[in-house]
């Protein structure tokens, strides 16, 4: 039986479908498995790093050098699709990883803006949320790090292809770019998603299920990419 | 040719309270920790710190030495959130100029190139503009007409960096996978203090390594400090990896207790305490 974590891997992998010869930058465990799955199956031209300064093939063979200074140049060159985390995200895709509460004196200091501003203005940026809740999917984020559609006027390279959570897949394919429920993972109801979201989602009458993995994909996930089942630590279902 | 070797204490004795200080490395990677420890033993305070933040920022914040921080993040890498930085922020201990990683880099580049600013396509639309009301934008004079952030130069009074090898003149060499931005920190600063794992003869630098590992050129270096283990507990590949066990102790020990145990004496006392507790 396919686990929820495995549907999440599939949903993350799909972010890079059709991306071509670009750098896949997954942040977090399940997006990393997803990016490598895409690279081994339907997106063979993707570039991947070892998480530090080396571009590597799936077998670990080094094929290039990408220190931070060049990575930042690759970001602004646009040939990259990053999947970042989000401590908060709102209906237009504004994302926060900096702090919770008033920025001047935060209740909870988090990472800082990191590269979210440069990412969102320069290359496709998707998000991964392992625990979908009203604390993450909020009406307004406390600090806009990643730029959402309502603040991206004139940003010619801005695009948020998808948000993947442990409950489903979301996109912004609506007239005003408000977040839409694109698919629910099998076993999840639309009501459950609505309940766990702090704003009104756009929901079609018929919401499809996230697709099933192929037998070959399941084998790759379980035997090659994540034999230790670390994915279950991020999404335990 | 002048010999620039000095001790960490001598390097720190040239720093003054109120300075703008750039610190090299990245997160918990190749940070000039021995120089930071020497700084903590000194009375230098009221600093504006410019850093891709790691435990350097955490320790200086915990010790109350930072008046203002310029950063895009602070992290211990294997421990995502820097606990002392976090606590300092939550008690409003210092002023913060929070910018994006690329804005930060462009700011260093502007300083190294003696430019007042560089245009950067990052920050527009984000709250980086809200929390930094002094930031200005600039519009392209060409047909595209795009608006950019005019990232101001991050000019530094002094820079502290740590590399694998150096000669006595200040030529610095990195041997790990990533140079980070240590050359830029030095070029953006009026004075730069370079610590290294080992000082070698100039000819020795390129005996086993190619010339492109010679990251830092002597004309931007004021002082050279030999201090083996000088990046501890951050990583300094290929000489050593991060001391994860010690980093955990740093992250989980109350600051006063940590400082009393590890920072009360000199660098040798620090090494001895680290070994004793390992």
Short mmCIF file of C-alpha atoms in Angstrom, two decimals:
data_model
loop_
_atom_site.label_atom_id
_atom_site.label_comp_id
_atom_site.label_asym_id
_atom_site.label_seq_id
_atom_site.Cartn_x
_atom_site.Cartn_y
_atom_site.Cartn_z
CA UNK A 1 0.00 0.00 0.00
CA UNK A 2 1.24 3.47 -0.89
CA UNK A 3 1.86 5.62 2.19
CA UNK A 4 1.00 9.30 2.56
CA UNK A 5 4.71 10.13 2.57
CA UNK A 6 5.03 8.37 -0.79
CA UNK A 7 2.17 10.41 -2.29
CA UNK A 8 4.00 13.48 -1.00
CA UNK A 9 7.19 12.33 -2.76
CA UNK A 10 5.26 11.92 -6.02
CA UNK A 11 3.58 15.33 -5.63
CA UNK A 12 6.97 16.99 -5.00
CA UNK A 13 8.62 15.16 -7.92
CA UNK A 14 5.88 16.44 -10.25
CA UNK A 15 7.00 20.02 -9.52
CA UNK A 16 10.06 19.41 -11.72
CA UNK A 17 8.22 17.71 -14.63
CA UNK A 18 8.95 19.52 -17.88
CA UNK A 19 11.57 21.70 -16.19
CA UNK A 20 14.26 20.69 -18.67
CA UNK A 21 17.95 21.26 -18.00
CA UNK A 22 17.68 23.33 -14.83
CA UNK A 23 18.89 22.99 -11.25
CA UNK A 24 16.40 21.31 -8.91
CA UNK A 25 16.89 22.77 -5.40
CA UNK A 26 14.82 20.76 -2.94
CA UNK A 27 14.88 21.83 0.72
CA UNK A 28 13.67 19.22 3.16
CA UNK A 29 13.73 15.49 3.07
CA UNK A 30 10.65 14.58 1.02
CA UNK A 31 11.34 17.22 -1.66
CA UNK A 32 14.89 15.81 -1.94
CA UNK A 33 13.59 12.30 -2.53
CA UNK A 34 11.08 13.77 -5.00
CA UNK A 35 13.70 15.69 -6.99
CA UNK A 36 15.94 12.66 -7.27
CA UNK A 37 12.94 10.52 -8.29
CA UNK A 38 12.11 13.01 -11.05
CA UNK A 39 15.75 12.96 -12.18
CA UNK A 40 15.75 9.14 -12.36
CA UNK A 41 12.44 8.94 -14.26
CA UNK A 42 10.65 11.67 -16.22
CA UNK A 43 13.09 14.61 -15.83
CA UNK A 44 16.53 13.13 -16.67
CA UNK A 45 18.14 16.47 -17.58
CA UNK A 46 17.75 18.00 -14.09
CA UNK A 47 20.88 19.13 -12.26
CA UNK A 48 21.21 18.18 -8.59
CA UNK A 49 23.69 19.13 -5.86
CA UNK A 50 25.08 17.17 -2.94
CA UNK A 51 23.61 19.84 -0.65
CA UNK A 52 26.95 21.65 -0.57
CA UNK A 53 29.14 22.82 -3.42
CA UNK A 54 29.14 19.89 -5.87
CA UNK A 55 26.75 19.03 -8.71
CA UNK A 56 26.26 15.27 -8.65
CA UNK A 57 24.64 12.58 -10.76
CA UNK A 58 22.22 10.23 -8.97
CA UNK A 59 25.03 7.72 -8.36
CA UNK A 60 27.04 10.43 -6.61
CA UNK A 61 29.48 11.09 -9.47
CA UNK A 62 30.53 14.74 -9.39
CA UNK A 63 29.76 16.56 -12.62
CA UNK A 64 30.23 20.18 -11.64
CA UNK A 65 31.16 22.79 -9.02
CA UNK A 66 28.53 25.06 -7.54
CA UNK A 67 29.80 27.03 -4.54
CA UNK A 68 27.38 29.52 -2.93
CA UNK A 69 28.65 32.45 -5.00
CA UNK A 70 27.85 30.59 -8.25
CA UNK A 71 24.62 29.20 -6.85
CA UNK A 72 23.38 32.76 -6.27
CA UNK A 73 24.28 33.62 -9.86
CA UNK A 74 22.38 30.57 -11.09
CA UNK A 75 19.35 31.77 -9.11
CA UNK A 76 19.37 35.17 -10.79
CA UNK A 77 20.02 33.51 -14.15
CA UNK A 78 16.68 31.78 -13.62
CA UNK A 79 17.56 28.22 -14.65
CA UNK A 80 16.46 26.73 -11.36
CA UNK A 81 13.31 25.57 -9.59
CA UNK A 82 13.55 25.66 -5.80
CA UNK A 83 11.17 24.03 -3.35
CA UNK A 84 11.46 25.87 -0.03
CA UNK A 85 9.85 25.30 3.35
CA UNK A 86 7.30 27.73 4.79
CA UNK A 87 6.61 28.49 8.44
CA UNK A 88 3.63 30.53 7.19
CA UNK A 89 2.03 30.88 3.75
CA UNK A 90 -1.03 32.88 2.72
CA UNK A 91 -3.66 32.65 -0.03
CA UNK A 92 -1.49 34.51 -2.59
CA UNK A 93 1.66 32.54 -1.81
CA UNK A 94 3.44 35.03 0.45
CA UNK A 95 5.79 32.94 2.57
CA UNK A 96 7.51 33.50 5.92
CA UNK A 97 10.54 31.74 7.39
CA UNK A 98 11.91 34.74 9.30
CA UNK A 99 10.01 35.16 12.55
CA UNK A 100 6.60 34.91 14.20
CA UNK A 101 4.99 38.02 15.66
CA UNK A 102 6.19 41.60 15.41
CA UNK A 103 9.46 41.66 13.44
CA UNK A 104 10.98 44.32 15.73
CA UNK A 105 10.57 42.05 18.76
CA UNK A 106 9.53 38.59 17.56
CA UNK A 107 7.68 36.11 19.74
CA UNK A 108 9.61 33.40 17.97
CA UNK A 109 12.72 34.05 15.92
CA UNK A 110 13.08 31.59 13.05
CA UNK A 111 15.76 31.33 10.34
CA UNK A 112 15.63 34.77 8.74
CA UNK A 113 14.61 35.67 5.19
CA UNK A 114 17.52 33.63 3.75
CA UNK A 115 17.24 33.60 -0.07
CA UNK A 116 13.45 33.70 -0.27
CA UNK A 117 13.28 37.24 -1.75
CA UNK A 118 15.86 36.53 -4.46
CA UNK A 119 14.39 33.10 -5.22
CA UNK A 120 10.83 34.29 -5.70
CA UNK A 121 11.77 37.19 -7.97
CA UNK A 122 14.10 35.16 -10.17
CA UNK A 123 13.16 31.51 -10.58
CA UNK A 124 10.14 29.24 -10.09
CA UNK A 125 9.63 28.72 -6.35
CA UNK A 126 7.43 25.96 -4.92
CA UNK A 127 6.80 25.17 -1.27
CA UNK A 128 6.70 22.08 0.91
CA UNK A 129 4.73 21.95 4.18
CA UNK A 130 4.97 18.63 6.04
CA UNK A 131 2.24 19.45 8.58
CA UNK A 132 -0.68 21.30 7.04
CA UNK A 133 -2.40 23.44 9.69
CA UNK A 134 -4.01 26.81 10.34
CA UNK A 135 -0.75 27.89 11.98
CA UNK A 136 1.00 27.54 8.61
CA UNK A 137 -1.77 28.35 6.12
CA UNK A 138 -2.65 31.79 7.49
CA UNK A 139 -4.68 34.80 6.39
CA UNK A 140 -1.57 37.05 6.56
CA UNK A 141 2.04 36.08 7.11
CA UNK A 142 3.93 38.01 9.81
CA UNK A 143 6.94 38.77 7.57
CA UNK A 144 6.89 38.45 3.76
CA UNK A 145 10.09 36.61 2.81
CA UNK A 146 8.93 34.79 -0.34
CA UNK A 147 6.88 37.18 -2.49
CA UNK A 148 3.27 36.20 -3.30
CA UNK A 149 1.22 37.01 -6.39
CA UNK A 150 -0.54 40.03 -4.87
CA UNK A 151 2.85 41.72 -4.32
CA UNK A 152 4.54 40.64 -7.55
CA UNK A 153 3.30 43.30 -9.98
CA UNK A 154 6.13 44.02 -12.41
CA UNK A 155 8.16 41.03 -11.27
CA UNK A 156 8.67 39.47 -14.68
CA UNK A 157 10.28 36.24 -13.50
CA UNK A 158 7.92 35.52 -10.59
CA UNK A 159 6.15 32.16 -10.53
CA UNK A 160 4.91 29.81 -7.79
CA UNK A 161 4.16 26.53 -9.56
CA UNK A 162 2.85 24.60 -6.56
CA UNK A 163 2.56 24.11 -2.83
CA UNK A 164 2.69 20.53 -1.58
CA UNK A 165 1.55 19.60 1.92
CA UNK A 166 0.88 16.31 3.69
CA UNK A 167 -2.79 16.77 2.72
CA UNK A 168 -2.65 17.76 -0.93
CA UNK A 169 -1.31 19.85 -3.78
CA UNK A 170 -2.15 23.52 -4.27
CA UNK A 171 -1.57 26.01 -7.06
CA UNK A 172 -2.52 29.56 -8.02
CA UNK A 173 -4.33 28.82 -11.31
CA UNK A 174 -7.22 31.17 -10.54
CA UNK A 175 -8.15 34.56 -12.06
CA UNK A 176 -6.66 36.54 -9.16
CA UNK A 177 -3.96 33.97 -8.31
CA UNK A 178 -5.64 32.94 -5.04
CA UNK A 179 -4.55 29.51 -3.79
CA UNK A 180 -6.53 26.61 -5.24
CA UNK A 181 -6.75 23.03 -4.07
CA UNK A 182 -5.34 21.16 -7.08
CA UNK A 183 -5.49 17.62 -5.67
CA UNK A 184 -5.95 15.79 -2.39
CA UNK A 185 -3.78 12.87 -1.43
CA UNK A 186 -5.76 9.59 -1.36
CA UNK A 187 -7.35 9.16 2.09
CA UNK A 188 -7.73 12.94 2.63
CA UNK A 189 -11.11 14.68 2.30
CA UNK A 190 -11.65 18.18 0.92
CA UNK A 191 -13.32 19.06 4.22
CA UNK A 192 -10.21 18.03 6.12
CA UNK A 193 -8.11 20.37 3.98
CA UNK A 194 -10.55 23.25 4.42
CA UNK A 195 -10.57 22.68 8.17
CA UNK A 196 -6.76 22.81 8.36
CA UNK A 197 -6.47 26.00 6.27
CA UNK A 198 -6.71 29.46 7.84
CA UNK A 199 -8.19 31.15 4.76
CA UNK A 200 -10.87 30.33 2.16
CA UNK A 201 -9.30 28.05 -0.44
CA UNK A 202 -10.56 28.00 -4.01
CA UNK A 203 -12.03 24.50 -4.40
CA UNK A 204 -13.53 23.09 -7.61
CA UNK A 205 -16.60 20.83 -7.51
CA UNK A 206 -14.51 17.83 -8.38
CA UNK A 207 -11.08 17.79 -6.79
CA UNK A 208 -8.91 15.01 -8.22
CA UNK A 209 -6.69 12.75 -6.14
CA UNK A 210 -2.92 13.05 -6.31
CA UNK A 211 -1.81 10.47 -8.86
CA UNK A 212 -0.71 6.96 -7.96
CA UNK A 213 3.00 6.20 -8.16
CA UNK A 214 3.99 3.68 -10.82
CA UNK A 215 5.44 0.36 -9.69
CA UNK A 216 8.85 1.50 -10.90
CA UNK A 217 8.59 4.75 -8.92
CA UNK A 218 7.62 2.89 -5.74
CA UNK A 219 10.57 0.58 -6.16
CA UNK A 220 12.93 3.53 -6.65
CA UNK A 221 11.60 5.31 -3.56
CA UNK A 222 11.68 2.23 -1.33
CA UNK A 223 14.80 0.45 -2.54
CA UNK A 224 17.07 3.08 -4.07
CA UNK A 225 16.33 6.60 -2.85
CA UNK A 226 15.11 6.14 0.72
CA UNK A 227 15.58 2.52 1.86
CA UNK A 228 15.82 3.71 5.49
CA UNK A 229 12.28 5.16 5.23
CA UNK A 230 13.38 8.54 6.58
CA UNK A 231 10.37 9.98 4.71
CA UNK A 232 8.15 8.55 7.44
CA UNK A 233 9.87 10.85 9.94
CA UNK A 234 8.68 13.88 7.99
CA UNK A 235 5.17 12.50 7.24
CA UNK A 236 4.39 9.57 9.54
CA UNK A 237 1.22 8.32 7.80
CA UNK B 1 57.92 42.15 2.08
CA UNK B 2 56.45 42.52 5.49
CA UNK B 3 55.80 39.65 7.82
CA UNK B 4 52.20 40.07 9.01
CA UNK B 5 52.08 37.25 11.54
CA UNK B 6 50.59 38.10 14.90
CA UNK B 7 48.67 36.44 17.70
CA UNK B 8 44.89 36.43 17.94
CA UNK B 9 45.22 38.78 20.91
CA UNK B 10 47.31 41.21 18.87
CA UNK B 11 44.75 41.12 16.04
CA UNK B 12 41.86 41.80 18.41
CA UNK B 13 43.80 44.57 20.18
CA UNK B 14 43.58 46.53 16.91
CA UNK B 15 39.79 46.40 16.93
CA UNK B 16 37.75 49.08 18.64
CA UNK B 17 34.31 49.26 20.16
CA UNK B 18 31.75 50.65 17.74
CA UNK B 19 33.42 49.19 14.64
CA UNK B 20 31.62 47.54 11.71
CA UNK B 21 33.01 44.04 11.64
CA UNK B 22 32.58 41.49 8.82
CA UNK B 23 32.92 37.81 9.75
CA UNK B 24 33.63 35.25 7.02
CA UNK B 25 32.52 31.65 6.60
CA UNK B 26 28.88 30.63 6.32
CA UNK B 27 26.49 29.37 8.99
CA UNK B 28 28.47 26.79 10.96
CA UNK B 29 31.16 26.45 8.31
CA UNK B 30 34.77 27.73 8.44
CA UNK B 31 34.04 30.53 10.86
CA UNK B 32 37.06 32.35 12.40
CA UNK B 33 36.04 31.06 15.83
CA UNK B 34 39.44 31.48 17.53
CA UNK B 35 39.38 35.17 16.56
CA UNK B 36 35.79 35.42 17.83
CA UNK B 37 36.87 33.78 21.10
CA UNK B 38 39.72 36.30 21.39
CA UNK B 39 37.21 39.06 20.74
CA UNK B 40 35.02 37.69 23.53
CA UNK B 41 37.99 37.80 25.92
CA UNK B 42 38.57 41.46 25.01
CA UNK B 43 36.45 44.42 26.04
CA UNK B 44 35.48 45.28 22.44
CA UNK B 45 31.74 45.84 22.20
CA UNK B 46 28.99 47.94 20.55
CA UNK B 47 29.77 46.24 17.23
CA UNK B 48 27.94 46.30 13.93
CA UNK B 49 28.38 42.70 12.78
CA UNK B 50 28.03 41.73 9.11
CA UNK B 51 27.83 37.95 8.70
CA UNK B 52 26.24 34.96 7.00
CA UNK B 53 25.38 34.11 10.56
CA UNK B 54 26.39 31.06 12.55
CA UNK B 55 27.75 30.55 16.08
CA UNK B 56 29.92 33.66 15.61
CA UNK B 57 26.75 35.74 15.70
CA UNK B 58 25.22 33.57 18.45
CA UNK B 59 28.20 33.96 20.78
CA UNK B 60 28.67 37.69 20.23
CA UNK B 61 24.93 38.20 20.70
CA UNK B 62 24.87 36.12 23.87
CA UNK B 63 27.80 38.14 25.25
CA UNK B 64 26.00 41.41 24.47
CA UNK B 65 28.64 42.69 22.06
CA UNK B 66 26.35 43.43 19.11
CA UNK B 67 24.68 46.81 18.70
CA UNK B 68 23.52 46.08 15.16
CA UNK B 69 23.52 42.95 13.01
CA UNK B 70 23.45 42.81 9.20
CA UNK B 71 22.41 39.31 8.12
CA UNK B 72 20.10 37.16 6.01
CA UNK B 73 19.91 34.36 8.59
CA UNK B 74 21.65 32.72 11.53
CA UNK B 75 21.94 28.94 11.61
CA UNK B 76 24.07 26.11 12.97
CA UNK B 77 23.29 24.04 9.82
CA UNK B 78 22.75 20.68 11.55
CA UNK B 79 20.75 22.59 14.17
CA UNK B 80 18.60 24.85 11.97
CA UNK B 81 17.95 27.66 14.48
CA UNK B 82 20.86 29.37 16.30
CA UNK B 83 19.61 29.33 19.90
CA UNK B 84 21.59 32.28 21.30
CA UNK B 85 20.84 34.48 18.29
CA UNK B 86 17.22 33.55 18.66
CA UNK B 87 17.08 34.35 22.35
CA UNK B 88 18.81 37.70 21.75
CA UNK B 89 16.31 38.62 19.03
CA UNK B 90 13.36 37.63 21.20
CA UNK B 91 14.56 39.94 23.97
CA UNK B 92 15.21 42.74 21.48
CA UNK B 93 18.92 42.80 22.31
CA UNK B 94 20.16 44.51 19.14
CA UNK B 95 19.17 46.35 15.99
CA UNK B 96 18.83 44.19 12.88
CA UNK B 97 19.28 44.93 9.18
CA UNK B 98 17.68 41.79 7.77
CA UNK B 99 18.41 41.42 4.06
CA UNK B 100 18.25 38.63 1.50
CA UNK B 101 21.37 36.46 0.92
CA UNK B 102 21.90 37.94 -2.55
CA UNK B 103 21.38 41.51 -1.32
CA UNK B 104 24.02 40.82 1.32
CA UNK B 105 26.45 39.56 -1.33
CA UNK B 106 25.78 42.52 -3.62
CA UNK B 107 26.40 44.84 -0.65
CA UNK B 108 29.84 43.27 -0.10
CA UNK B 109 30.56 43.45 -3.84
CA UNK B 110 29.61 47.12 -3.93
CA UNK B 111 32.00 47.80 -1.04
CA UNK B 112 34.82 45.79 -2.63
CA UNK B 113 34.31 47.75 -5.88
CA UNK B 114 34.05 51.13 -4.10
CA UNK B 115 30.52 51.61 -5.47
CA UNK B 116 27.81 53.28 -3.36
CA UNK B 117 25.30 50.54 -4.30
CA UNK B 118 24.58 47.76 -6.74
CA UNK B 119 21.17 47.02 -8.29
CA UNK B 120 19.72 43.69 -7.23
CA UNK B 121 16.54 41.89 -8.25
CA UNK B 122 15.73 40.77 -4.72
CA UNK B 123 13.84 42.44 -1.95
CA UNK B 124 11.19 44.19 -4.07
CA UNK B 125 7.72 43.09 -2.95
CA UNK B 126 9.06 41.51 0.24
CA UNK B 127 8.98 42.84 3.80
CA UNK B 128 12.74 43.36 3.61
CA UNK B 129 11.73 46.79 2.27
CA UNK B 130 9.31 47.37 5.18
CA UNK B 131 11.78 46.50 7.93
CA UNK B 132 14.61 48.48 6.28
CA UNK B 133 12.99 51.84 5.50
CA UNK B 134 16.37 53.30 4.52
CA UNK B 135 16.61 51.02 1.46
CA UNK B 136 16.09 52.82 -1.85
CA UNK B 137 15.20 51.52 -5.29
CA UNK B 138 16.74 52.35 -8.66
CA UNK B 139 15.10 52.14 -12.09
CA UNK B 140 16.95 50.89 -15.15
CA UNK B 141 17.72 53.78 -17.55
CA UNK B 142 17.37 51.36 -20.49
CA UNK B 143 14.28 50.17 -22.37
CA UNK B 144 13.38 47.43 -19.85
CA UNK B 145 12.65 50.07 -17.19
CA UNK B 146 12.84 47.49 -14.39
CA UNK B 147 13.01 48.62 -10.78
CA UNK B 148 15.66 47.15 -8.51
CA UNK B 149 16.77 47.50 -4.92
CA UNK B 150 19.82 49.78 -4.74
CA UNK B 151 21.70 47.65 -2.23
CA UNK B 152 24.06 49.97 -0.33
CA UNK B 153 27.72 49.03 -0.02
CA UNK B 154 28.50 47.06 3.16
CA UNK B 155 31.81 48.75 3.86
CA UNK B 156 33.63 47.20 6.82
CA UNK B 157 36.12 48.63 9.30
CA UNK B 158 37.56 45.15 9.75
CA UNK B 159 37.07 41.60 8.53
CA UNK B 160 37.84 38.33 10.33
CA UNK B 161 38.20 35.17 8.22
CA UNK B 162 39.67 31.69 8.64
CA UNK B 163 41.27 29.55 5.90
CA UNK B 164 43.22 26.30 5.68
CA UNK B 165 46.69 27.65 4.79
CA UNK B 166 48.42 30.98 4.48
CA UNK B 167 51.92 32.36 4.14
CA UNK B 168 53.39 35.01 6.43
CA UNK B 169 52.52 37.76 3.95
CA UNK B 170 48.78 37.16 3.98
CA UNK B 171 48.22 35.00 0.92
CA UNK B 172 45.33 32.77 2.03
CA UNK B 173 44.32 29.37 0.68
CA UNK B 174 41.11 27.38 1.05
CA UNK B 175 41.22 23.64 0.42
CA UNK B 176 37.59 22.68 0.97
CA UNK B 177 34.74 22.58 -1.55
CA UNK B 178 33.51 26.17 -1.07
CA UNK B 179 35.40 29.47 -0.75
CA UNK B 180 32.26 31.09 0.75
CA UNK B 181 32.82 34.86 0.53
CA UNK B 182 36.00 35.35 2.55
CA UNK B 183 37.86 37.14 -0.27
CA UNK B 184 35.01 39.64 -0.59
CA UNK B 185 34.89 40.27 3.17
CA UNK B 186 38.61 41.12 3.08
CA UNK B 187 38.25 43.32 -0.02
CA UNK B 188 35.28 45.16 1.52
CA UNK B 189 37.20 45.97 4.70
CA UNK B 190 39.74 48.62 5.69
CA UNK B 191 41.67 46.00 7.67
CA UNK B 192 41.44 42.21 7.54
CA UNK B 193 42.72 39.56 9.93
CA UNK B 194 43.25 36.13 8.44
CA UNK B 195 43.57 33.13 10.71
CA UNK B 196 44.67 29.79 9.31
CA UNK B 197 45.24 26.19 10.30
CA UNK B 198 48.89 26.36 9.32
CA UNK B 199 51.34 28.98 8.06
CA UNK B 200 53.54 27.56 5.31
CA UNK B 201 56.24 28.91 2.99
CA UNK B 202 54.79 30.65 -0.06
CA UNK B 203 56.21 27.96 -2.38
CA UNK B 204 54.50 25.30 -0.28
CA UNK B 205 51.02 26.70 -1.07
CA UNK B 206 51.00 25.46 -4.67
CA UNK B 207 53.07 22.29 -4.25
CA UNK B 208 50.03 20.05 -3.96
CA UNK B 209 47.15 22.44 -4.74
CA UNK B 210 46.34 24.48 -7.87
CA UNK B 211 46.72 28.30 -7.85
CA UNK B 212 42.93 28.86 -7.90
CA UNK B 213 42.83 27.70 -4.27
CA UNK B 214 44.67 30.95 -3.41
CA UNK B 215 41.50 32.76 -2.46
CA UNK B 216 42.82 35.75 -0.54
CA UNK B 217 45.56 38.05 -1.79
CA UNK B 218 47.99 39.68 0.61
CA UNK B 219 47.20 43.29 -0.39
CA UNK B 220 43.87 43.05 1.46
CA UNK B 221 45.28 41.37 4.57
CA UNK B 222 46.54 43.22 7.66
CA UNK B 223 47.41 40.36 9.97
CA UNK B 224 47.98 36.59 9.74
CA UNK B 225 47.27 34.39 12.75
CA UNK B 226 48.26 30.72 12.90
CA UNK B 227 45.78 28.84 15.01
CA UNK B 228 45.24 25.11 14.42
CA UNK B 229 41.63 24.26 15.11
CA UNK B 230 40.83 27.94 14.68
CA UNK B 231 37.41 27.24 13.15
CA UNK B 232 36.36 24.79 15.89
CA UNK B 233 33.52 23.81 16.38
CA UNK B 234 32.49 24.79 12.87
CA UNK B 235 33.72 22.77 9.89
CA UNK B 236 37.04 23.42 8.15
CA UNK B 237 37.16 20.86 5.34
CA UNK B 238 39.35 19.04 4.52
CA UNK B 239 41.30 19.62 7.76
CA UNK B 240 38.32 18.65 9.96
CA UNK B 241 34.56 18.43 9.94
CA UNK B 242 32.14 20.13 12.30
CA UNK B 243 32.36 18.97 15.94
CA UNK B 244 28.68 18.04 16.13
CA UNK B 245 28.83 16.80 19.72
CA UNK B 246 30.40 20.03 20.92
CA UNK B 247 28.02 22.13 18.83
CA UNK B 248 25.12 20.34 20.56
CA UNK B 249 26.66 21.20 23.91
CA UNK B 250 27.03 24.84 22.83
CA UNK B 251 23.39 24.92 21.72
CA UNK B 252 21.98 23.31 24.87
CA UNK B 253 24.14 24.83 27.62
CA UNK B 254 23.04 28.08 29.28
CA UNK B 255 25.34 30.82 28.00
CA UNK B 256 26.84 31.82 31.37
CA UNK B 257 27.76 28.23 32.11
CA UNK B 258 29.21 27.69 28.61
CA UNK B 259 31.23 30.91 28.77
CA UNK B 260 32.59 30.08 32.24
CA UNK B 261 33.69 26.62 31.18
CA UNK B 262 35.13 27.36 27.74
CA UNK B 263 35.81 31.07 27.32
CA UNK B 264 37.32 32.21 30.63
CA UNK B 265 40.89 31.28 29.67
CA UNK B 266 43.01 31.55 26.54
CA UNK B 267 42.81 29.45 23.34
CA UNK B 268 44.96 26.70 24.88
CA UNK B 269 42.58 26.51 27.84
CA UNK B 270 39.68 26.28 25.42
CA UNK B 271 41.31 23.38 23.56
CA UNK B 272 42.08 21.62 26.83
CA UNK B 273 38.50 21.99 28.07
CA UNK B 274 37.11 20.75 24.76
CA UNK B 275 39.37 17.68 24.87
CA UNK B 276 38.65 17.00 28.52
CA UNK B 277 34.87 17.06 27.90
CA UNK B 278 34.94 15.06 24.65
#
